[in-house]
Coordinates of N, CA and C and ligand atoms in Angstrom, one line a residue:
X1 N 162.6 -44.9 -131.9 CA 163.9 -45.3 -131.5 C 163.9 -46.1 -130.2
X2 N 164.4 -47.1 -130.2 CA 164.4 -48.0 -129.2 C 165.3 -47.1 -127.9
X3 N 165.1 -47.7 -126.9 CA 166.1 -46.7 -125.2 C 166.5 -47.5 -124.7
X4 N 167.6 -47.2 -123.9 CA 168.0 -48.0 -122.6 C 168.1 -47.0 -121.4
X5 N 167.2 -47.3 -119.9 CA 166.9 -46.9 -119.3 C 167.7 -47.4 -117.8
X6 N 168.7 -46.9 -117.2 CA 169.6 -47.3 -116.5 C 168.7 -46.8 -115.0
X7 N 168.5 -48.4 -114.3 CA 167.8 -48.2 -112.7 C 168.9 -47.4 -112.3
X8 N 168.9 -46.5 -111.2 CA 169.6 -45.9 -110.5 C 169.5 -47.1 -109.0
X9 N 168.1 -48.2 -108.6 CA 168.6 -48.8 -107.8 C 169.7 -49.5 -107.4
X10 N 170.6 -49.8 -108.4 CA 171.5 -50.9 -108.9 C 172.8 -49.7 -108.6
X11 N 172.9 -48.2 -108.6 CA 173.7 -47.4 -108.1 C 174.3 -46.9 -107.1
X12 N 175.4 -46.7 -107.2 CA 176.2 -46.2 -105.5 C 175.3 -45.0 -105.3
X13 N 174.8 -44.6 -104.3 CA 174.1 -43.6 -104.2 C 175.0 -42.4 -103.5
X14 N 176.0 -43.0 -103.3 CA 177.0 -41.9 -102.2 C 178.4 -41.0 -103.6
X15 N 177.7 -41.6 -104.7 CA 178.3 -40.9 -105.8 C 177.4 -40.6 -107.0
X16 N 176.4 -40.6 -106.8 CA 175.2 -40.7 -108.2 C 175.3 -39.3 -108.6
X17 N 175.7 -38.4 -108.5 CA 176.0 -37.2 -109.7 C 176.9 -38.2 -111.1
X18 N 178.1 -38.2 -109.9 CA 179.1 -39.1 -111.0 C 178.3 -40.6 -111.9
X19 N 177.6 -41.5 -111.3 CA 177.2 -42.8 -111.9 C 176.0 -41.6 -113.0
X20 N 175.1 -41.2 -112.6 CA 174.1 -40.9 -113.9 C 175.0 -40.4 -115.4
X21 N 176.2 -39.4 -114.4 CA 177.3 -38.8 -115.6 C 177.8 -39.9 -116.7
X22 N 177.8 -41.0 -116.1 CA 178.8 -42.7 -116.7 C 177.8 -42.9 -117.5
X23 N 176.4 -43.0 -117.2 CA 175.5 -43.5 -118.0 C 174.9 -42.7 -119.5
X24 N 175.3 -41.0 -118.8 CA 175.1 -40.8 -120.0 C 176.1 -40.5 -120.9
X25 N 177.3 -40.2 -120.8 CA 178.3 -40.6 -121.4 C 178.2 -42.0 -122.4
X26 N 177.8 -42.6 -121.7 CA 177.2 -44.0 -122.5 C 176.0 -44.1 -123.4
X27 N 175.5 -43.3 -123.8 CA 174.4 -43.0 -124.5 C 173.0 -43.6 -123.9
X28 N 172.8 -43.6 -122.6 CA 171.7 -43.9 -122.0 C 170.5 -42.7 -122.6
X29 N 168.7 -43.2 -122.5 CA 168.3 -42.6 -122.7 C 167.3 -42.3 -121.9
X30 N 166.5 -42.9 -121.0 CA 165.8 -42.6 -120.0 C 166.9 -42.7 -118.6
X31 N 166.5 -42.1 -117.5 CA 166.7 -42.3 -116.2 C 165.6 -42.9 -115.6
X32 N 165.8 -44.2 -114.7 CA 164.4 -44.8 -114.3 C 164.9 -44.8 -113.1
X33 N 163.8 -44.6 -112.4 CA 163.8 -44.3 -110.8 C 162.6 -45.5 -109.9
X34 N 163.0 -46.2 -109.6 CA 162.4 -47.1 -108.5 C 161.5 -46.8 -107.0
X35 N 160.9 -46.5 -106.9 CA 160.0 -46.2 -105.5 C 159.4 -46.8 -105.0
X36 N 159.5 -47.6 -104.0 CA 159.0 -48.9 -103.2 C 159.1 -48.5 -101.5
X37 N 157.9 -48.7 -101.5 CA 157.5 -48.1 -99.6 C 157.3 -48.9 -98.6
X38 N 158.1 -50.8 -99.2 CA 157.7 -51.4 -97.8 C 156.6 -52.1 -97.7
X39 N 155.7 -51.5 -98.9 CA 154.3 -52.1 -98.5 C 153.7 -53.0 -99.5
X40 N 153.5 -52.2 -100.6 CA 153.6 -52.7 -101.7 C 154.6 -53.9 -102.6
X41 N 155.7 -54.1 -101.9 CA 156.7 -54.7 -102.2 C 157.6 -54.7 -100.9
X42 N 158.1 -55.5 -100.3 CA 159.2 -55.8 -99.5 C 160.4 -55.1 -99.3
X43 N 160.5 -54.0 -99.7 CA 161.5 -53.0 -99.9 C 161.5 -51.5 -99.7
X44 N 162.0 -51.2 -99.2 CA 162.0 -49.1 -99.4 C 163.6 -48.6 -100.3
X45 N 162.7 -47.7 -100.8 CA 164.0 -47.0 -101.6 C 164.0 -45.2 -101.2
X46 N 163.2 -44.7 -102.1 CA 163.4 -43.2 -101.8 C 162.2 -42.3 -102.5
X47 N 162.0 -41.6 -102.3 CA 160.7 -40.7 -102.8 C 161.2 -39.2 -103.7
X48 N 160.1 -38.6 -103.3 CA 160.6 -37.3 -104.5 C 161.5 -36.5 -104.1
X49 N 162.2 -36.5 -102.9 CA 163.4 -35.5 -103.1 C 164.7 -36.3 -103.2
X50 N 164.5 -37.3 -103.7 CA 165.8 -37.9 -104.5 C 165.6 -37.5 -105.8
X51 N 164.1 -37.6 -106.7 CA 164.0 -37.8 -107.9 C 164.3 -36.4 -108.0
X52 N 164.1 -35.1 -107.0 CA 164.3 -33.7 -107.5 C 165.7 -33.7 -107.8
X53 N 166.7 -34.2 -107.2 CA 168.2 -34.3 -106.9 C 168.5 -34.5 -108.7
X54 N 168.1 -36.0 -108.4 CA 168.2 -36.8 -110.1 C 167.8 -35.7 -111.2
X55 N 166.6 -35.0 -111.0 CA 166.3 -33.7 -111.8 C 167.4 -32.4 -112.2
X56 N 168.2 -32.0 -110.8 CA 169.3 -31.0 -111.0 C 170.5 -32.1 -111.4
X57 N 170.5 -33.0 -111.8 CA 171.8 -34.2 -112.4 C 172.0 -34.2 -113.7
X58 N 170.7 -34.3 -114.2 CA 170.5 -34.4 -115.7 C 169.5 -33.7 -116.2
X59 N 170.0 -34.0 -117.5 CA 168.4 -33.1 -119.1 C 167.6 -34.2 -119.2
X60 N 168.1 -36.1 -119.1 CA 167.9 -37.0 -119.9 C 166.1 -37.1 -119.1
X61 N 165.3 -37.5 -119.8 CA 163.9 -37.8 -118.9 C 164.1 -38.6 -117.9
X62 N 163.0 -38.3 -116.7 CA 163.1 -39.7 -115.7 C 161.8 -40.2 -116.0
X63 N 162.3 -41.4 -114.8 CA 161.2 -42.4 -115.6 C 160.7 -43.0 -114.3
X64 N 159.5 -42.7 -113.6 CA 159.4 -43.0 -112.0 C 158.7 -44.2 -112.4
X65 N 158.9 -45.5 -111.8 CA 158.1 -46.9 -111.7 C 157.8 -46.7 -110.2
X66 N 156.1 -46.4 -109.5 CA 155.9 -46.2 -108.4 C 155.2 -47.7 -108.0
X67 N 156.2 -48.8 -107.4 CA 155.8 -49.7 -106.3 C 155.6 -49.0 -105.0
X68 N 154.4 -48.5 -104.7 CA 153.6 -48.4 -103.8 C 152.2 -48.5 -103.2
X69 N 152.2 -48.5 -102.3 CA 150.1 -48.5 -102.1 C 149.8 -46.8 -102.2
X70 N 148.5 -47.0 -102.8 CA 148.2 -45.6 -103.4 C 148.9 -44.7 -104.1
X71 N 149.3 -44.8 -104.9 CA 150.0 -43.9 -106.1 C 149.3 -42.6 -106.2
X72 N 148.0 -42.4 -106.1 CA 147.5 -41.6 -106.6 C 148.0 -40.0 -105.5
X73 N 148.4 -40.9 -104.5 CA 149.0 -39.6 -103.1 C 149.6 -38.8 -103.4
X74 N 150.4 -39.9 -104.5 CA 152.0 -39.0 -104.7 C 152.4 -38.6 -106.1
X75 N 151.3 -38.8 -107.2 CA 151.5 -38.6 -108.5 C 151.8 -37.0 -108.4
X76 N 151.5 -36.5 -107.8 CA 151.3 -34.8 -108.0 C 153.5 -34.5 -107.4
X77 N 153.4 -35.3 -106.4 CA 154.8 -34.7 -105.8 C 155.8 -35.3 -106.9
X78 N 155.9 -36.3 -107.2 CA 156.6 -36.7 -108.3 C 156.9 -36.0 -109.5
X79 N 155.7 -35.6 -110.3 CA 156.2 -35.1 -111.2 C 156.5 -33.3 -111.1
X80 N 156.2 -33.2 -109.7 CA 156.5 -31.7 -109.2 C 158.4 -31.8 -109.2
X81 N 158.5 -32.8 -108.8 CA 160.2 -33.5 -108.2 C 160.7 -33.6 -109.6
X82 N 160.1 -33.6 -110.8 CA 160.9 -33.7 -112.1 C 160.7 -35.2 -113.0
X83 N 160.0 -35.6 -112.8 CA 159.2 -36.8 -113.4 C 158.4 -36.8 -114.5
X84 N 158.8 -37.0 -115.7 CA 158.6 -37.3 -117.1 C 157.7 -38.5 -117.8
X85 N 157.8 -39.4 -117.0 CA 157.2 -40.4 -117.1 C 156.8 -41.0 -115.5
X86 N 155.7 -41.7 -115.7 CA 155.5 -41.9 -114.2 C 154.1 -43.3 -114.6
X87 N 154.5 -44.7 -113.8 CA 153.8 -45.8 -114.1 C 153.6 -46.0 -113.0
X88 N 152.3 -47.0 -112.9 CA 151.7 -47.5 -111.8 C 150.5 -48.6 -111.8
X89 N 151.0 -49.5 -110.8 CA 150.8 -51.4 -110.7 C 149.8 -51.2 -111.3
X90 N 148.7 -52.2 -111.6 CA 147.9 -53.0 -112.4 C 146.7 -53.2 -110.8
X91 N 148.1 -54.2 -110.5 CA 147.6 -54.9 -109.2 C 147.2 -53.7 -107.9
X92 N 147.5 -52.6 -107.9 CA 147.4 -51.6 -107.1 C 146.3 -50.9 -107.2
X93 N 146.1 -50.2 -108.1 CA 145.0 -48.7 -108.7 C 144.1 -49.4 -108.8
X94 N 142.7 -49.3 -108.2 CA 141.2 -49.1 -109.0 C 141.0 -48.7 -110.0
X95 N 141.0 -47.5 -110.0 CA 140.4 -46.6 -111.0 C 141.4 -45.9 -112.0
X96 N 141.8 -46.9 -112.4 CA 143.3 -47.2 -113.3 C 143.0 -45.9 -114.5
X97 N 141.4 -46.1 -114.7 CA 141.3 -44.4 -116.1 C 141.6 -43.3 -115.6
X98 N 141.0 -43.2 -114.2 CA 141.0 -41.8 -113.5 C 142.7 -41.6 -113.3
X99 N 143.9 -42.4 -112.8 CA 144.6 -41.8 -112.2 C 146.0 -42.0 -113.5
X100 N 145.2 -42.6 -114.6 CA 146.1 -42.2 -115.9 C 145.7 -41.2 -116.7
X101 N 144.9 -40.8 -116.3 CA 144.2 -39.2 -117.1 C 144.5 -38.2 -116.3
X102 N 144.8 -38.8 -115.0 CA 145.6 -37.3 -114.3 C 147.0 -37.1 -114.5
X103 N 148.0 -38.8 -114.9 CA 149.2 -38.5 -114.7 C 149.3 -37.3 -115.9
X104 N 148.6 -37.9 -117.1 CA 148.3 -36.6 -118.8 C 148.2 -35.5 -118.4
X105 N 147.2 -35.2 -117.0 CA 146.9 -33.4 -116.9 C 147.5 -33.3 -116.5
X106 N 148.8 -33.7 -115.5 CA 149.7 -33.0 -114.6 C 150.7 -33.0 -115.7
X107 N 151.1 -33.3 -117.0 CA 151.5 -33.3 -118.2 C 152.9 -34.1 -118.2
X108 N 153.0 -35.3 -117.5 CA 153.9 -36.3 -117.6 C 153.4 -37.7 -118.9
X109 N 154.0 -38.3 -119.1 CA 153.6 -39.4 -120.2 C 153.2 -40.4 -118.9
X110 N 151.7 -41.3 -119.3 CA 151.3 -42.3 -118.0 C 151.5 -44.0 -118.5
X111 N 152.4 -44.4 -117.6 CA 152.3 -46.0 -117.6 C 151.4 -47.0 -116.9
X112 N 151.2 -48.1 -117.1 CA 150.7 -49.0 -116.4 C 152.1 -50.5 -116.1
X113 N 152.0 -50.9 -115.1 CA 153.0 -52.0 -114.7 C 151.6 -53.2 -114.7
X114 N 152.7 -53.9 -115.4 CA 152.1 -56.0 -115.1 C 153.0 -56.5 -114.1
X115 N 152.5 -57.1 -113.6 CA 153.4 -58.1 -112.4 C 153.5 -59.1 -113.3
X116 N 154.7 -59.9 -113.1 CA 154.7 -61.6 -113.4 C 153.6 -62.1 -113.8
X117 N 152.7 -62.1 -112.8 CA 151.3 -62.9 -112.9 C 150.2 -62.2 -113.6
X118 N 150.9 -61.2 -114.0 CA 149.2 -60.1 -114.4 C 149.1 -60.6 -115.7
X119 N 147.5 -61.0 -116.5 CA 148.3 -61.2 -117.9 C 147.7 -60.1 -118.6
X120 N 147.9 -59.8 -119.8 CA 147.7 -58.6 -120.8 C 146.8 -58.5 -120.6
X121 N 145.3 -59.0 -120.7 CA 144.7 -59.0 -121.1 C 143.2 -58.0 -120.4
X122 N 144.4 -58.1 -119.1 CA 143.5 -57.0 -117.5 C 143.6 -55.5 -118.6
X123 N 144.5 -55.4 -119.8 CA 144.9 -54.0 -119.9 C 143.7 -53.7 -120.8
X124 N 142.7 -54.8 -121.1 CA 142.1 -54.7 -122.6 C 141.5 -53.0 -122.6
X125 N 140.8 -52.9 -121.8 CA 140.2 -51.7 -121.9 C 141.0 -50.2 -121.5
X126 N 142.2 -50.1 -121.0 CA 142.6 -48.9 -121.5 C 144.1 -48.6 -121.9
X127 N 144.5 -49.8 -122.7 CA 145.6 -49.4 -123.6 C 145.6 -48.2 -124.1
X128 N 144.3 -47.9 -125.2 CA 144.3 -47.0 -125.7 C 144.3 -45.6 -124.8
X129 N 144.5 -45.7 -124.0 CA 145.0 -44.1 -122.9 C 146.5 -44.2 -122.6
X130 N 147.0 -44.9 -122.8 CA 148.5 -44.8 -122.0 C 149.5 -44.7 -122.8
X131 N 150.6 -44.1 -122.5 CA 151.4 -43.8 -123.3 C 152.9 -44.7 -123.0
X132 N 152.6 -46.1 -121.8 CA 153.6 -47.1 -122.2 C 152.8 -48.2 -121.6
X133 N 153.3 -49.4 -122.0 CA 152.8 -50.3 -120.7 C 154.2 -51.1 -120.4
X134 N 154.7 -51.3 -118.7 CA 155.9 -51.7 -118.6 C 155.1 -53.3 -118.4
X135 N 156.3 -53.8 -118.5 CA 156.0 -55.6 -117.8 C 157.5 -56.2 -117.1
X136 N 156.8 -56.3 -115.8 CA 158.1 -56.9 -115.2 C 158.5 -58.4 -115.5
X137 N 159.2 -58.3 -115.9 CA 160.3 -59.9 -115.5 C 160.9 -60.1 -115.0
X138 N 160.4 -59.1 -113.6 CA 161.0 -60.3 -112.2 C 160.1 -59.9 -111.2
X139 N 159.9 -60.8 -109.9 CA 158.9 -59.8 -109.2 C 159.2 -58.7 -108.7
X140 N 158.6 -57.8 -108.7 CA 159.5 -56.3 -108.3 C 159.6 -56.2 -106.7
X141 N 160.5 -55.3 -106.5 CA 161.2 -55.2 -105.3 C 162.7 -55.3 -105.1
X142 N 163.1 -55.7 -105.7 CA 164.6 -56.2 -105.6 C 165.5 -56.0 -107.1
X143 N 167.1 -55.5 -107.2 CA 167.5 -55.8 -108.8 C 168.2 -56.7 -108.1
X144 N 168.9 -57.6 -109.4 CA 169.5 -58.5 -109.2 C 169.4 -59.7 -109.8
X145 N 167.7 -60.0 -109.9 CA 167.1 -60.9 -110.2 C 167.4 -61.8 -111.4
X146 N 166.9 -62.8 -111.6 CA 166.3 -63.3 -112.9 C 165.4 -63.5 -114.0
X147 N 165.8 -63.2 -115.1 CA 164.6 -62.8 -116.6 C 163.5 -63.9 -116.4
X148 N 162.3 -63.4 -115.8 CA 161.2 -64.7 -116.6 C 161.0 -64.6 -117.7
X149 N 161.3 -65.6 -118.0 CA 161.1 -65.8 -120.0 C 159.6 -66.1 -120.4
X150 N 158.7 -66.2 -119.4 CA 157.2 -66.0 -120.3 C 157.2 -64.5 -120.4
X151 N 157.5 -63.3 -120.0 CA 157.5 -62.2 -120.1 C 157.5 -61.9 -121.3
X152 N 158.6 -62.6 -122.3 CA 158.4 -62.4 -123.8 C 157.4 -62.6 -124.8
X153 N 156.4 -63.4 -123.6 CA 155.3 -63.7 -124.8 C 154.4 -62.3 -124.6
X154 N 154.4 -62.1 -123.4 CA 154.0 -60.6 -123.1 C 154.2 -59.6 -124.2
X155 N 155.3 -59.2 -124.3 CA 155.7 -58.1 -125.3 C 154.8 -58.4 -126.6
X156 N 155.3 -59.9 -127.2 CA 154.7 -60.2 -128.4 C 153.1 -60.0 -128.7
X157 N 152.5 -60.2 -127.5 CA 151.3 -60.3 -127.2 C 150.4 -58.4 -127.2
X158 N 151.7 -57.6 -126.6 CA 151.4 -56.1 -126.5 C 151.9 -55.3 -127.6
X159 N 152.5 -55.9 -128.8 CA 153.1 -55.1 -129.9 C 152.1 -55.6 -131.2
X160 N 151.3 -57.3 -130.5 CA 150.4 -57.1 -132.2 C 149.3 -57.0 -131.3
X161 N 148.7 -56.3 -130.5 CA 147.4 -55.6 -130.1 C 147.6 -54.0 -130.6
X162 N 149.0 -53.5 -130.5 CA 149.1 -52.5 -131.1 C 149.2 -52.1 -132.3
X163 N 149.3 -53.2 -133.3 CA 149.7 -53.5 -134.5 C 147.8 -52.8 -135.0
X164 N 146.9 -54.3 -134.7 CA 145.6 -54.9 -135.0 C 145.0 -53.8 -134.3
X165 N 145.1 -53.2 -133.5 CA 144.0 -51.9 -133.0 C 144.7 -50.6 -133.5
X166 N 145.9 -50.3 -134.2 CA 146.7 -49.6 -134.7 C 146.6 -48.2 -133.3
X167 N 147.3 -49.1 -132.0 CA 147.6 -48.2 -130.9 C 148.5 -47.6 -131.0
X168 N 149.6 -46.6 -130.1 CA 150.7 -46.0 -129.9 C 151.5 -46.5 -128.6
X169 N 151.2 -47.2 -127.8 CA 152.0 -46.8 -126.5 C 153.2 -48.1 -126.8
X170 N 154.4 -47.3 -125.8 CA 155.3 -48.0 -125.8 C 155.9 -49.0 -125.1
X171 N 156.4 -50.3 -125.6 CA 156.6 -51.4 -124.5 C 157.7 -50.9 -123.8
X172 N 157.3 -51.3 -122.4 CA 158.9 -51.2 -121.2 C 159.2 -52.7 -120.7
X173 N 160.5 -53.3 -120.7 CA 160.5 -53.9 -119.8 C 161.6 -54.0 -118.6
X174 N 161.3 -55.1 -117.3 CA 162.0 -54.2 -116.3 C 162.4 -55.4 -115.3
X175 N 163.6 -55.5 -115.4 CA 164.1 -57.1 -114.4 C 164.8 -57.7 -114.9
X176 N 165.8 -58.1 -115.0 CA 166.7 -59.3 -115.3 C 167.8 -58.9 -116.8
X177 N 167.7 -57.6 -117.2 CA 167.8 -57.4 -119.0 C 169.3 -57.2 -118.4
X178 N 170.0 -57.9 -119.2 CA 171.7 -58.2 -119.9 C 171.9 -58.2 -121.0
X179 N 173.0 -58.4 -121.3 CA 174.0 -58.0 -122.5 C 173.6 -59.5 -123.1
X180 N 172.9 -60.5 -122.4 CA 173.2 -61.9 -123.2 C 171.4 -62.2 -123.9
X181 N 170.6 -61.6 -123.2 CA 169.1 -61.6 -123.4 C 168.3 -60.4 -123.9
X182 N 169.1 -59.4 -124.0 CA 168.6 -58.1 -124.5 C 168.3 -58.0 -125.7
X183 N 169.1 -58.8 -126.8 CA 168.6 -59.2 -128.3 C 167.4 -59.7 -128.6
X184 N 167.2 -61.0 -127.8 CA 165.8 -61.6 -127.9 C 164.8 -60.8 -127.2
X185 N 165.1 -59.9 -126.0 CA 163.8 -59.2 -125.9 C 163.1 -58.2 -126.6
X186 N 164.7 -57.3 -127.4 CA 164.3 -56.6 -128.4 C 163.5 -57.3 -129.8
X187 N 163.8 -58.3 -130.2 CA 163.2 -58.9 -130.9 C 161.6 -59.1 -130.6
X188 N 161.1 -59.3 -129.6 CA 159.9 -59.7 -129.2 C 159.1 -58.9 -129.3
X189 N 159.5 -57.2 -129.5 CA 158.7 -56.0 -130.0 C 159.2 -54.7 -128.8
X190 N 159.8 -55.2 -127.7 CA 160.4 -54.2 -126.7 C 161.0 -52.7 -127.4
X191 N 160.1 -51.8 -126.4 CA 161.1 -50.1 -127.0 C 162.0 -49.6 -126.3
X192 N 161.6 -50.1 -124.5 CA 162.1 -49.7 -123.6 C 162.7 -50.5 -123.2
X193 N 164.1 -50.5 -122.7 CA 165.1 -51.5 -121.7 C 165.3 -51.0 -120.2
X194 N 165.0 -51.5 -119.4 CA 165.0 -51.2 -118.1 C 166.4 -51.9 -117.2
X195 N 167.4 -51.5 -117.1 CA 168.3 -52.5 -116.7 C 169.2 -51.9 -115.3
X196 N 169.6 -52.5 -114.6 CA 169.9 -51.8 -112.9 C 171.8 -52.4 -113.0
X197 N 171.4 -53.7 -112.3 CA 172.7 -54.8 -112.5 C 173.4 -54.5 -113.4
X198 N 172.9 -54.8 -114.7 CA 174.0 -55.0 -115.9 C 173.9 -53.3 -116.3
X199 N 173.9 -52.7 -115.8 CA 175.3 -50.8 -115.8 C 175.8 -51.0 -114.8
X200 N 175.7 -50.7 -113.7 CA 175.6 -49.9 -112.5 C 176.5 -51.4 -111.9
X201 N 176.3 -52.2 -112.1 CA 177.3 -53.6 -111.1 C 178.5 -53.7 -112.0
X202 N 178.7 -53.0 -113.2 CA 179.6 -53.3 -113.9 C 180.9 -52.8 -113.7
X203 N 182.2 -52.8 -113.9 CA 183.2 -52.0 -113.6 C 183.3 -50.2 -114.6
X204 N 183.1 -51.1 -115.9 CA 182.8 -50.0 -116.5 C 181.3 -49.5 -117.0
X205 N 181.1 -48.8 -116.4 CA 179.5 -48.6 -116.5 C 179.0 -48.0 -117.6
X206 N 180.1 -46.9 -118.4 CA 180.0 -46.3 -119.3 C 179.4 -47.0 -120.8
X207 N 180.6 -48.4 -120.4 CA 180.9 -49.0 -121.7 C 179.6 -49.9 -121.8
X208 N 179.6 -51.0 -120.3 CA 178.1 -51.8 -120.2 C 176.9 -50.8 -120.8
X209 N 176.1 -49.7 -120.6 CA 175.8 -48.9 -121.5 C 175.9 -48.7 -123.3
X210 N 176.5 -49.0 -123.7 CA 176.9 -48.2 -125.1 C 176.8 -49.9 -125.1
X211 N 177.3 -50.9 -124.6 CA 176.8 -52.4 -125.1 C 175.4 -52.8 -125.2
X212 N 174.6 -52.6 -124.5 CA 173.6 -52.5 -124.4 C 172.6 -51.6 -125.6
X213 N 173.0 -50.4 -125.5 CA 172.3 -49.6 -126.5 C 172.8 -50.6 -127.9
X214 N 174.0 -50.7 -127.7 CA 174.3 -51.5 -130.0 C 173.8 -52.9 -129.8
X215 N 173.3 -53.4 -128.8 CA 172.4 -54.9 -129.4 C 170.7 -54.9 -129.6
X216 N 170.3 -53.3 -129.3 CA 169.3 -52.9 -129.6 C 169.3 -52.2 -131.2
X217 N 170.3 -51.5 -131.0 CA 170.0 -50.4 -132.5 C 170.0 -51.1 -133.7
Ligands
DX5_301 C1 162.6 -54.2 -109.6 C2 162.9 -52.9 -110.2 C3 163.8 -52.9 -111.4 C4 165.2 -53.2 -111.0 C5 165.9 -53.8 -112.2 O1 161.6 -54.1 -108.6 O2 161.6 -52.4 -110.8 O3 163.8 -51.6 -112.0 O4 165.9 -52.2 -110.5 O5 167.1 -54.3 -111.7 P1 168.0 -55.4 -112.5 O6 168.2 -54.8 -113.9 O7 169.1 -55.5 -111.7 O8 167.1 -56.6 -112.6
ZN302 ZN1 161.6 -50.5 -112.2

């Protein structure tokens, strides 16, 4: 079944009991959590005692995307904080086997992130360990942004490698997804919708939600 996964960056944070409530009312399906330390990306957001908070909020899974340097510091606190799924850069990790076979033993589902520029093909050797691979369409650090549209050749590129090696993991993507481009991404083989702006900036956030979810289903 395809998801929609509402950024909480794109959220009033001085009411987020109430905004996660809007989303899930709306039939949202992951909660995706943003973590950016300034270094790694141009921006700070918040660490694991927000994601614990977001944990006493909801049942729905979270979904930590860690823009940071060294991930590996903080994989343990995160999914201590209530973290269900937990991804990390391309561009970042070394030893990309080691610290995706730990996110498995600390018993979260492990992603890997593409940047814009990364292409598939860095992933050749351990698709088969991960249980999603996200790809940004925009450079991360910021919501707001705009869809890069080679990103779609991405997806197509990561759903018949899964097809022809008969893999499992699932596509995420993450930056620019609206009500007007969310068809054609779903088309391109996407499972996962990552979207901040188009809930959370909306008046009705409930409804932006439940729009989103029926151009996927
Ligand atoms: C960007 C973040 C995204 C962002 C998406 O660095 O990873 O999750 O919040 O926001 P929108 O949907 O506004 O592009
Ligand atoms: Zn993200």
């Amino acid at each position: 079944m395809k998801k929609i996964a509402p950024s909480i960056l794109a959220a009033d944070f001085s009411y987020l009991a109430e905004q996660i409530r809007l989303v899930e009312i709306g039939g949202a399906d992951i909660i995706h959590c943003d973590i950016m330390d300034g270094k790694f990306v141009p921006n700070i957001t918040f660490g694991p005692i927000v994601v614990k908070a977001v944990r006493k909020i909801t049942k729905l899974p979270i979904d930590v995307h860690l823009m940071i340097k060294d991930p590996d510091n903080f994989i343990e606190d995160f999914i201590k904080a209530g973290a269900d799924y937990i991804s990390v850069h391309q561009e970042e990790v070394v030893h990309l086997h080691r610290t995706i076979s730990r996110i498995k033993e600390l018993g979260a589902k492990a992603g890997v992130v593409l940047n814009p520029a990364t292409p598939v093909n860095t992933l050749d050797d351990i698709l088969e360990f991960v249980d999603y691979i996200l790809v940004m369409s925009v450079n991360p650090g910021f919501g707001g942004q705009s869809f890069i549209e080679s990103s779609l050749k991405k997806i197509e590129e990561l759903k018949k490698i899964r097809e022809d090696k008969n893999l499992n993991y699932e596509i995420e993507i993450d930056g620019g997804v609206t009500s007007k481009n969310i068809e054609k991404i779903s088309k391109a083989g996407c499972d996962i919708f990552v979207a901040g702006s188009s809930i959370f900036g909306e008046d009705n956030i409930s409804a932006a939600s439940t729009e989103l979810k029926k151009l996927i289903s």
